[in-house]
Short mmCIF file of N, CA and C in Angstrom, two decimals:
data_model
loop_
_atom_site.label_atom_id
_atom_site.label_comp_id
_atom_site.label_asym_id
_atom_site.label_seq_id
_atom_site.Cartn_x
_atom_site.Cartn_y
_atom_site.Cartn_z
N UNK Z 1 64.30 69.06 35.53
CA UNK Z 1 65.66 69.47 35.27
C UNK Z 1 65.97 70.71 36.11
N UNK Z 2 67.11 70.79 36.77
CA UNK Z 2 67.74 71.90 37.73
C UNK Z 2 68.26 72.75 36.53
N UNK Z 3 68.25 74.06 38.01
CA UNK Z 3 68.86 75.29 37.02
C UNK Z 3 69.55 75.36 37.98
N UNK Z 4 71.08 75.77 37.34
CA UNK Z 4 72.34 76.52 38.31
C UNK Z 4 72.47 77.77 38.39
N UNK Z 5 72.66 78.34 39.81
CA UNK Z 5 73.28 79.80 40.01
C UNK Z 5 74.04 80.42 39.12
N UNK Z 6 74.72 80.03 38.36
CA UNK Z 6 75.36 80.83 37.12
C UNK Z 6 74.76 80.68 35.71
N UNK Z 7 73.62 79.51 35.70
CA UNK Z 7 72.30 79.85 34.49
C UNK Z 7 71.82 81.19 34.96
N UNK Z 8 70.89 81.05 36.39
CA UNK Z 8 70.13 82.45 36.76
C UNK Z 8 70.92 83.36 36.26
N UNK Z 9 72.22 83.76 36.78
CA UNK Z 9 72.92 84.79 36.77
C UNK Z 9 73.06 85.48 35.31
N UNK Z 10 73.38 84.45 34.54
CA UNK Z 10 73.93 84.92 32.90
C UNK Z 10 72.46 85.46 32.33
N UNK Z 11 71.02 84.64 32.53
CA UNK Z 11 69.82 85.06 32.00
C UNK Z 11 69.69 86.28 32.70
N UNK Z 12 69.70 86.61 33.85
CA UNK Z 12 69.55 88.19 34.71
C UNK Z 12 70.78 88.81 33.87
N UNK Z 13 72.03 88.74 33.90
CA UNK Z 13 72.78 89.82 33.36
C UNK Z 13 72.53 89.80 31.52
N UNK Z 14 71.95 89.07 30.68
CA UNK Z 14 71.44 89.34 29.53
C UNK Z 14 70.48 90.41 29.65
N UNK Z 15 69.52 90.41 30.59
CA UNK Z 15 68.05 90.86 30.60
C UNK Z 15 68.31 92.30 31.41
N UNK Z 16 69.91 92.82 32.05
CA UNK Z 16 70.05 93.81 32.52
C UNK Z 16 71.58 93.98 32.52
N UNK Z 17 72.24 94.27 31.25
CA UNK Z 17 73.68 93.73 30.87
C UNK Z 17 74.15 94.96 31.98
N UNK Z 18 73.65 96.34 32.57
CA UNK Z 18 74.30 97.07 32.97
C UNK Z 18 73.86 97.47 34.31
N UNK Z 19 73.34 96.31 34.93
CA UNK Z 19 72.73 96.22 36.19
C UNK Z 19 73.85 95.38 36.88
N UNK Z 20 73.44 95.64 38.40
CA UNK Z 20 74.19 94.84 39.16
C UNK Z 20 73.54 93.53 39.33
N UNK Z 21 74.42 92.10 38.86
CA UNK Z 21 73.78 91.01 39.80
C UNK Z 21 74.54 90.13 40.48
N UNK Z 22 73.50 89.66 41.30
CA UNK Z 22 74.07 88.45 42.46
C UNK Z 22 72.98 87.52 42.56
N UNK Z 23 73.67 86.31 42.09
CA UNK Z 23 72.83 85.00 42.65
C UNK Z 23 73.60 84.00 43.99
N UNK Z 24 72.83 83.67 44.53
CA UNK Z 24 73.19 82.97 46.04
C UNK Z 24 72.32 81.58 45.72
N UNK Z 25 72.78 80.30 45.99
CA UNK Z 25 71.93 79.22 46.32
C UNK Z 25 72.86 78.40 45.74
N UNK Z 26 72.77 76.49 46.21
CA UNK Z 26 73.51 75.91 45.17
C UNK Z 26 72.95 74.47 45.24
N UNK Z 27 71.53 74.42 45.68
CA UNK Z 27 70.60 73.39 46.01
C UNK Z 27 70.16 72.47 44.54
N UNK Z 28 69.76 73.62 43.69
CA UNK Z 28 69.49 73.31 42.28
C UNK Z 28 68.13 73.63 42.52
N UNK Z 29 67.60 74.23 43.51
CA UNK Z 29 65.56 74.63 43.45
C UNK Z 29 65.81 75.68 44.29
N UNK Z 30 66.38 76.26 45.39
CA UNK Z 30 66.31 77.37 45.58
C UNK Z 30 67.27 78.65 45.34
N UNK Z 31 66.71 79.72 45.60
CA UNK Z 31 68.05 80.55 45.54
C UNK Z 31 68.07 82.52 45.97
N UNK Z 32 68.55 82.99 45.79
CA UNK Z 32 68.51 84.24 45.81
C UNK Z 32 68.98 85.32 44.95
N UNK Z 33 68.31 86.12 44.47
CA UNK Z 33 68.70 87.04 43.77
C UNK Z 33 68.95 88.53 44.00
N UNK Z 34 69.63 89.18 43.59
CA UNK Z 34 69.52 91.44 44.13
C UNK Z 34 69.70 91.58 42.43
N UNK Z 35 69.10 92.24 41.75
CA UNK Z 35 69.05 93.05 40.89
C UNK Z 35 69.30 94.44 41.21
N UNK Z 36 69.84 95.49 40.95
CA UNK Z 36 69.89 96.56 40.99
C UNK Z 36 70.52 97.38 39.57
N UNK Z 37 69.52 97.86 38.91
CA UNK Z 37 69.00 98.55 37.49
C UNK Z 37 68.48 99.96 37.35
N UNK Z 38 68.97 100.62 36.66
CA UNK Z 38 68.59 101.81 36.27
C UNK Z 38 67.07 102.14 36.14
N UNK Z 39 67.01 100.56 34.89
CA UNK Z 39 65.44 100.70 34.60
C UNK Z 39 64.57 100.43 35.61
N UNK Z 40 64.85 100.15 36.98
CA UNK Z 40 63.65 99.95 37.58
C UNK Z 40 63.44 101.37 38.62
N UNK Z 41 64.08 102.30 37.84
CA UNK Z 41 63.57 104.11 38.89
C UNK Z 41 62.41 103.90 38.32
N UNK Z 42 61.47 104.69 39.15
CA UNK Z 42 59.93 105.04 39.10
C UNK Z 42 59.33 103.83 38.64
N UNK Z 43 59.79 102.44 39.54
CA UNK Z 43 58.83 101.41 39.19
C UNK Z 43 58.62 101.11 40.44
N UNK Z 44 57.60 100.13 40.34
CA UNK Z 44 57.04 99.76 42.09
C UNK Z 44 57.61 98.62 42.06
N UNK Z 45 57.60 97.75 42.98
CA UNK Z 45 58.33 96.29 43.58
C UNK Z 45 57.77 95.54 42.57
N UNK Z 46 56.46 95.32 41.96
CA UNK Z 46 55.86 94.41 41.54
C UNK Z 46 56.51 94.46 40.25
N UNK Z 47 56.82 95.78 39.27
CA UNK Z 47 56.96 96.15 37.87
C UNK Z 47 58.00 95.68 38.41
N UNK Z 48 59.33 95.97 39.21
CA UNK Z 48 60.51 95.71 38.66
C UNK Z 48 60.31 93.92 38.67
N UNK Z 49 59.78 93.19 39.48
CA UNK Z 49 59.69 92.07 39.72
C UNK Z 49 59.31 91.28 38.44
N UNK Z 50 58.60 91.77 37.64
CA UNK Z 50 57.87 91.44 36.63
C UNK Z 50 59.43 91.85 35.21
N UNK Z 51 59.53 92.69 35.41
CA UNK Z 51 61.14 92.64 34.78
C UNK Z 51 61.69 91.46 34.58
N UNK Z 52 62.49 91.47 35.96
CA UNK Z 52 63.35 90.25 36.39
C UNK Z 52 62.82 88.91 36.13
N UNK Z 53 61.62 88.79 35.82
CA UNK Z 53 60.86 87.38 35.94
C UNK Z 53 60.80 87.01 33.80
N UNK Z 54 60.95 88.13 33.40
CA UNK Z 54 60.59 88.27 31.73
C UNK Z 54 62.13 88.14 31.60
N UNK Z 55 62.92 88.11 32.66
CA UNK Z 55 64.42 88.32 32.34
C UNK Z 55 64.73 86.74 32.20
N UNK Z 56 63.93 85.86 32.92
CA UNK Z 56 64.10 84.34 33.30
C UNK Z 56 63.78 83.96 32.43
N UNK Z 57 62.73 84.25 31.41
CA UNK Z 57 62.56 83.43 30.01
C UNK Z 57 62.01 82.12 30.17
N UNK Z 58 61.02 82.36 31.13
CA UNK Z 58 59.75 81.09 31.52
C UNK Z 58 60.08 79.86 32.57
N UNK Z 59 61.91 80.25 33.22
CA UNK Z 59 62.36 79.37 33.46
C UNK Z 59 61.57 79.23 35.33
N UNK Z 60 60.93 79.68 35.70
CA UNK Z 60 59.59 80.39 36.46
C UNK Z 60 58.29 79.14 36.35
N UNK Z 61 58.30 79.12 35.38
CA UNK Z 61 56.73 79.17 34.72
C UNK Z 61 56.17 77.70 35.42
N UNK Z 62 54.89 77.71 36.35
CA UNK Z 62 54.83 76.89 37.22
C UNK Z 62 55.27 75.31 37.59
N UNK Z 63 55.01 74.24 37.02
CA UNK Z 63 55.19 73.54 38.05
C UNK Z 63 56.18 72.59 37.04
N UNK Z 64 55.98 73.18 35.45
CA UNK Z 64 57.28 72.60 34.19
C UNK Z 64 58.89 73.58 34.20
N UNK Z 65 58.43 74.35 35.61
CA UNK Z 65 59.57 75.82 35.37
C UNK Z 65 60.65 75.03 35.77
N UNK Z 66 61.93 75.17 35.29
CA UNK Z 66 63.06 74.54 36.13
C UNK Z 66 63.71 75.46 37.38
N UNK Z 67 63.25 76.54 37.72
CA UNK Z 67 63.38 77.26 38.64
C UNK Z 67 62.15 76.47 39.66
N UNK Z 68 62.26 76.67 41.02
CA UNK Z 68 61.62 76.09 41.92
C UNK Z 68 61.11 77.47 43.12
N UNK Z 69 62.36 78.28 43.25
CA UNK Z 69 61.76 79.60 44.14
C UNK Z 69 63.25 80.51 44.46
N UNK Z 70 62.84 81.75 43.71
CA UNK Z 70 63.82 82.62 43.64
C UNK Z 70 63.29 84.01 44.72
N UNK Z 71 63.93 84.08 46.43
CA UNK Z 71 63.89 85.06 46.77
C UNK Z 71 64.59 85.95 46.34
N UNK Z 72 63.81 87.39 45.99
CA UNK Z 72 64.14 88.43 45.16
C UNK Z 72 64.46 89.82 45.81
N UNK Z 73 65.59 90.69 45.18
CA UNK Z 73 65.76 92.18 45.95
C UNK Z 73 66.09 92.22 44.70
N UNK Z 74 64.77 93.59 44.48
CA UNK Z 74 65.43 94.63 43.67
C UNK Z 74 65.47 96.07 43.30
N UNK Z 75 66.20 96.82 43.06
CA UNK Z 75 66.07 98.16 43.73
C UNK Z 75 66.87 99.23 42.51
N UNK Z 76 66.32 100.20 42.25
CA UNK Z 76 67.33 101.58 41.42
C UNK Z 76 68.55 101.87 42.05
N UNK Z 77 69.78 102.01 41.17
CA UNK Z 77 70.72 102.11 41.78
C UNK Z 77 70.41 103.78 42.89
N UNK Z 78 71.64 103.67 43.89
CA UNK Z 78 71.16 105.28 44.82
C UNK Z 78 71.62 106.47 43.65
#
């Protein structure tokens, strides 16, 4: 089962209601994401990544995930 760019989007803006997001893709398996969150000051690439991925709610999770491959940016606001 496919996931749509505005599933990703609504599960990322639940998981960071006061973050910036953007999803890009409309394949139904790939796509792109920018997070940009408060909570990820003084985190490294991997922690915020690990965020964003707990933000997806397993939709990730290998080869039963309905996500297929989400290139990721994410960064503290300046």
């Amino acid at each position: 089962m496919a996931i749509t760019a505005q599933e990703i989007e609504a599960l990322l803006r639940e998981g960071f209601p006061d973050g910036q997001v953007t999803v890009q893709g409309n394949d139904g398996q790939h796509y792109a994401a920018e997070v940009i969150d408060a909570s990820f000051k003084g985190k490294n690439r991997v922690q915020q990544q690990r965020a964003v991925y707990a933000a997806l709610k397993g939709k990730m999770d290998g080869s039963a995930g309905e996500l297929h491959a989400l290139a990721l940016t994410t960064k503290a606001p300046s």
